[in-house]
CSV table of C-alpha atoms and ligand atoms in Angstrom, one decimal:
chain,number,residue,atom,x,y,z
A,1,MET,CA,0.0,0.0,0.0
A,2,SER,CA,1.6,3.3,-0.9
A,3,ILE,CA,1.1,6.6,0.8
A,4,ASP,CA,1.2,9.8,-1.3
A,5,PRO,CA,3.5,12.1,0.8
A,6,ARG,CA,1.8,15.0,-0.8
A,7,LYS,CA,-1.3,14.1,1.2
A,8,ILE,CA,0.4,14.0,4.6
A,9,PRO,CA,-0.9,17.0,6.7
A,10,THR,CA,1.8,19.5,7.5
A,11,THR,CA,2.5,21.5,10.7
A,12,GLY,CA,3.2,24.6,8.9
A,13,GLN,CA,6.7,24.7,10.8
A,14,GLU,CA,8.7,22.9,8.1
A,15,THR,CA,11.5,24.7,6.4
A,16,GLY,CA,11.3,25.0,2.6
A,17,PRO,CA,8.2,24.7,0.5
A,18,THR,CA,5.6,22.3,1.7
A,19,ASN,CA,3.1,22.8,-1.2
A,20,PRO,CA,4.3,23.3,-4.7
A,21,TYR,CA,1.0,25.1,-5.7
A,22,HIS,CA,1.9,27.9,-3.2
A,23,GLU,CA,5.3,28.7,-4.8
A,24,PRO,CA,6.3,32.3,-5.6
A,25,LEU,CA,5.2,33.5,-9.0
A,26,ASP,CA,8.9,33.2,-10.5
A,27,ARG,CA,8.8,29.4,-9.5
A,28,GLN,CA,5.3,28.5,-11.0
A,29,GLY,CA,6.9,26.4,-13.7
A,30,ALA,CA,6.2,25.8,-17.4
A,31,LYS,CA,3.0,27.0,-18.9
A,32,LEU,CA,0.7,25.5,-21.7
A,33,ASP,CA,0.9,26.8,-25.2
A,34,GLU,CA,-2.2,28.3,-26.7
A,35,HIS,CA,-2.9,25.2,-28.9
A,36,THR,CA,-3.1,22.9,-25.8
A,37,LEU,CA,-5.2,25.6,-23.9
A,38,ASN,CA,-7.8,25.6,-26.8
A,39,GLU,CA,-8.0,21.8,-26.5
A,40,VAL,CA,-8.7,22.4,-22.9
A,41,ARG,CA,-11.4,24.8,-23.6
A,42,GLU,CA,-13.2,22.4,-26.0
A,43,LEU,CA,-13.1,19.5,-23.5
A,44,PRO,CA,-16.4,20.6,-21.7
A,45,LYS,CA,-18.3,20.0,-24.9
A,46,ARG,CA,-17.3,16.3,-24.9
A,47,PHE,CA,-17.5,15.7,-21.3
A,48,GLN,CA,-21.0,16.4,-19.9
A,49,PRO,CA,-22.4,17.8,-17.7
A,50,GLY,CA,-19.7,20.6,-17.8
A,51,SER,CA,-16.3,21.9,-16.8
A,52,ARG,CA,-15.9,19.9,-13.7
A,53,SER,CA,-16.1,16.6,-15.8
A,54,ALA,CA,-13.4,18.1,-18.0
A,55,VAL,CA,-10.8,18.5,-15.3
A,56,MET,CA,-9.3,15.1,-15.4
A,57,PRO,CA,-8.9,14.9,-19.1
A,58,ALA,CA,-7.5,18.5,-19.0
A,59,LEU,CA,-4.8,17.5,-16.4
A,60,ASP,CA,-4.1,14.5,-18.6
A,61,LEU,CA,-3.4,16.7,-21.4
A,62,VAL,CA,-1.3,19.0,-19.2
A,63,GLN,CA,0.8,16.0,-18.1
A,64,GLU,CA,1.3,14.8,-21.6
A,65,GLU,CA,2.4,18.2,-22.7
A,66,LEU,CA,4.6,19.4,-19.8
A,67,GLY,CA,5.5,16.0,-18.2
A,68,TYR,CA,4.0,17.1,-14.8
A,69,LEU,CA,1.4,19.5,-13.4
A,70,THR,CA,3.2,22.8,-12.9
A,71,PRO,CA,1.4,25.4,-10.7
A,72,ALA,CA,1.3,27.8,-13.7
A,73,ALA,CA,-0.5,25.3,-15.9
A,74,LEU,CA,-3.0,24.4,-13.1
A,75,SER,CA,-3.9,28.1,-13.0
A,76,GLN,CA,-4.4,28.1,-16.7
A,77,VAL,CA,-6.7,25.0,-16.6
A,78,ALA,CA,-8.7,26.7,-13.9
A,79,GLU,CA,-9.1,29.8,-16.0
A,80,ALA,CA,-9.8,27.9,-19.3
A,81,LEU,CA,-12.5,25.8,-17.7
A,82,GLN,CA,-13.7,28.8,-15.5
A,83,LEU,CA,-13.4,26.8,-12.2
A,84,ASP,CA,-12.2,27.7,-8.9
A,85,PRO,CA,-8.3,27.1,-8.8
A,86,GLY,CA,-8.8,25.3,-5.5
A,87,TYR,CA,-11.1,22.7,-7.2
A,88,VAL,CA,-8.6,22.0,-10.0
A,89,GLU,CA,-5.7,21.8,-7.3
A,90,GLY,CA,-7.9,19.5,-5.3
A,91,VAL,CA,-8.3,16.9,-8.2
A,92,ALA,CA,-4.7,17.2,-9.1
A,93,THR,CA,-3.6,16.4,-5.7
A,94,PHE,CA,-6.1,13.6,-5.0
A,95,TYR,CA,-5.0,11.2,-7.8
A,96,THR,CA,-1.5,9.7,-7.6
A,97,LEU,CA,-1.5,9.3,-11.4
A,98,PHE,CA,-1.1,13.1,-11.6
A,99,HIS,CA,2.5,14.3,-10.9
A,100,LEU,CA,3.4,17.5,-9.0
A,101,GLN,CA,7.0,17.3,-9.6
A,102,PRO,CA,9.1,16.2,-12.9
A,103,VAL,CA,9.3,12.4,-13.6
A,104,GLY,CA,11.3,10.5,-16.1
A,105,LYS,CA,10.4,10.5,-19.8
A,106,HIS,CA,9.3,6.8,-19.1
A,107,HIS,CA,7.6,6.7,-15.8
A,108,PHE,CA,6.4,3.3,-14.4
A,109,TYR,CA,3.4,2.8,-12.2
A,110,VAL,CA,3.8,-0.6,-10.4
A,111,CYS,CA,0.7,-1.7,-8.7
A,112,ASP,CA,1.4,-2.8,-5.0
A,113,ASN,CA,-2.1,-3.7,-3.9
A,114,LEU,CA,-3.0,-7.1,-2.5
A,115,SER,CA,-3.3,-9.3,-5.7
A,116,CYS,CA,-0.2,-7.9,-7.1
A,117,GLN,CA,1.7,-8.1,-3.7
A,118,LEU,CA,0.8,-11.8,-3.6
A,119,ALA,CA,2.1,-12.3,-7.0
A,120,GLY,CA,5.5,-10.6,-6.3
A,121,ALA,CA,4.9,-6.9,-6.9
A,122,GLU,CA,7.7,-6.2,-4.2
A,123,GLU,CA,10.4,-8.0,-6.2
A,124,ILE,CA,9.3,-6.4,-9.3
A,125,LEU,CA,9.5,-3.0,-7.7
A,126,GLU,CA,12.9,-3.7,-6.2
A,127,HIS,CA,14.1,-5.0,-9.6
A,128,LEU,CA,12.8,-2.2,-11.5
A,129,LYS,CA,14.5,0.5,-9.2
A,130,HIS,CA,17.8,-1.5,-9.3
A,131,SER,CA,17.6,-1.8,-13.1
A,132,ILE,CA,16.9,1.8,-13.8
A,133,GLY,CA,19.3,2.9,-11.1
A,134,VAL,CA,17.3,4.8,-8.6
A,135,ARG,CA,17.3,4.6,-4.8
A,136,GLU,CA,13.8,6.1,-4.0
A,137,TYR,CA,10.5,6.0,-5.7
A,138,GLY,CA,9.9,9.3,-7.6
A,139,GLU,CA,13.7,9.8,-8.0
A,140,VAL,CA,14.5,10.5,-11.8
A,141,THR,CA,17.6,8.9,-13.4
A,142,GLY,CA,20.4,11.3,-14.3
A,143,ASP,CA,19.6,11.3,-17.9
A,144,GLY,CA,15.9,12.1,-17.3
A,145,PHE,CA,14.7,8.9,-18.9
A,146,PHE,CA,13.4,6.8,-16.1
A,147,SER,CA,11.4,7.0,-12.8
A,148,CYS,CA,8.9,4.7,-11.1
A,149,GLU,CA,6.5,4.6,-8.2
A,150,PRO,CA,4.1,2.1,-6.5
A,151,VAL,CA,0.5,2.8,-7.0
A,152,GLU,CA,-3.1,1.4,-6.0
A,153,CYS,CA,-4.9,-1.2,-8.0
A,154,LEU,CA,-4.7,-0.7,-11.7
A,155,GLY,CA,-7.8,-2.8,-12.3
A,156,ALA,CA,-6.1,-5.9,-13.9
A,157,CYS,CA,-5.7,-8.1,-10.7
A,158,GLU,CA,-6.1,-11.3,-12.7
A,159,TYR,CA,-3.0,-10.6,-14.5
A,160,ALA,CA,-0.9,-9.7,-11.5
A,161,PRO,CA,1.8,-8.3,-11.0
A,162,VAL,CA,0.8,-5.4,-13.3
A,163,MET,CA,2.6,-2.1,-14.3
A,164,ARG,CA,1.5,0.8,-16.3
A,165,HIS,CA,3.8,2.6,-18.7
A,166,GLY,CA,2.3,5.5,-20.7
A,167,HIS,CA,-1.1,4.4,-21.7
A,168,ARG,CA,-0.2,0.7,-21.7
A,169,LEU,CA,-0.6,-2.0,-19.0
A,170,HIS,CA,2.1,-4.8,-18.8
A,171,TYR,CA,0.8,-8.0,-17.4
A,172,ASP,CA,2.1,-11.1,-15.5
A,173,LEU,CA,5.4,-9.3,-14.8
A,174,THR,CA,8.6,-10.9,-14.1
A,175,PRO,CA,12.2,-9.5,-13.8
A,176,VAL,CA,13.0,-10.9,-17.3
A,177,LYS,CA,9.9,-8.9,-18.7
A,178,ILE,CA,11.2,-5.9,-17.1
A,179,ASP,CA,14.6,-6.2,-18.4
A,180,GLU,CA,13.2,-6.8,-21.9
A,181,LEU,CA,11.0,-3.7,-21.8
A,182,LEU,CA,13.9,-1.6,-20.3
A,183,ALA,CA,16.2,-2.7,-23.2
A,184,GLY,CA,13.8,-1.4,-25.7
A,185,LEU,CA,13.5,1.9,-24.0
A,186,ARG,CA,17.1,2.7,-23.0
A,187,PRO,CA,18.4,5.7,-24.7
A,188,ASN,CA,21.0,4.7,-27.2
A,189,SER,CA,21.8,7.6,-29.3
A,190,PHE,CA,23.0,11.2,-28.6
A,191,LEU,CA,19.7,12.6,-29.8
A,192,ASP,CA,17.9,10.4,-27.4
A,193,ARG,CA,19.9,11.6,-24.4
A,194,ARG,CA,19.6,15.2,-25.5
A,195,GLU,CA,16.0,14.9,-25.7
A,196,ALA,CA,15.9,13.5,-22.2
A,197,VAL,CA,18.0,16.3,-20.8
A,198,GLU,CA,15.8,18.9,-22.2
A,199,ARG,CA,12.6,17.6,-20.5
A,200,PRO,CA,10.1,18.5,-19.6
A,201,ARG,CA,9.4,21.1,-22.4
A,202,THR,CA,10.2,18.4,-24.8
A,203,ALA,CA,7.8,15.7,-23.7
A,204,ARG,CA,6.2,14.0,-26.5
A,205,ARG,CA,2.7,12.8,-26.7
A,206,GLU,CA,2.7,9.0,-27.4
A,207,PRO,CA,-0.2,7.3,-29.2
A,208,ARG,CA,-2.6,5.5,-26.8
A,209,THR,CA,-2.1,1.8,-27.2
A,210,THR,CA,-4.8,0.6,-24.9
B,301,FES,S1,-4.1,-5.5,-7.2
B,301,FES,FE1,-2.7,-5.1,-8.8
B,301,FES,S2,-4.0,-4.6,-10.6
B,301,FES,FE2,-5.4,-5.0,-8.9
């Protein structure tokens, strides 16, 4: 069972920022371009009954565009959908699939709920961390390519252990399957590495495969 550290109440006495959405203006992060903003404005027409129903698909667009949800982009979404910024922030912080901090170009969500735990999710997570070379969940590799985190049930318990990468689920995971997947994703050219270093502005939208 994973605990989202963002949801742990703070005492107000910590040093340093405790809530990235209350950062000073000069640290609000990247903004959406006009094209994406227009897409956001169109969403309420497709997701009835209105703007509130469009928040999650809008945040999905932001994350695909910028790599994570910056405070500036959240403000833009609230304005584009004519919603209270607090409501948009509440949705963004409630779901662990939305990121408030940068993640790797390839971010892996490994289910660690009961069925997956019984099928070896712990071993998968440890193997994945070791293979990509990070010590902590949420840590991004030096080249910006990989990061991972444990998440709640991904809704495919009968195929446990399960992991999500992009819009695709990977089933019946084993360390060997993890290695094969990583081998196909590892940066192997100068251009790949440069693209990773330039994230998050260079994040590319990948076609949905599921
Ligand atoms: S418990 Fe892992 S997918 Fe449901």
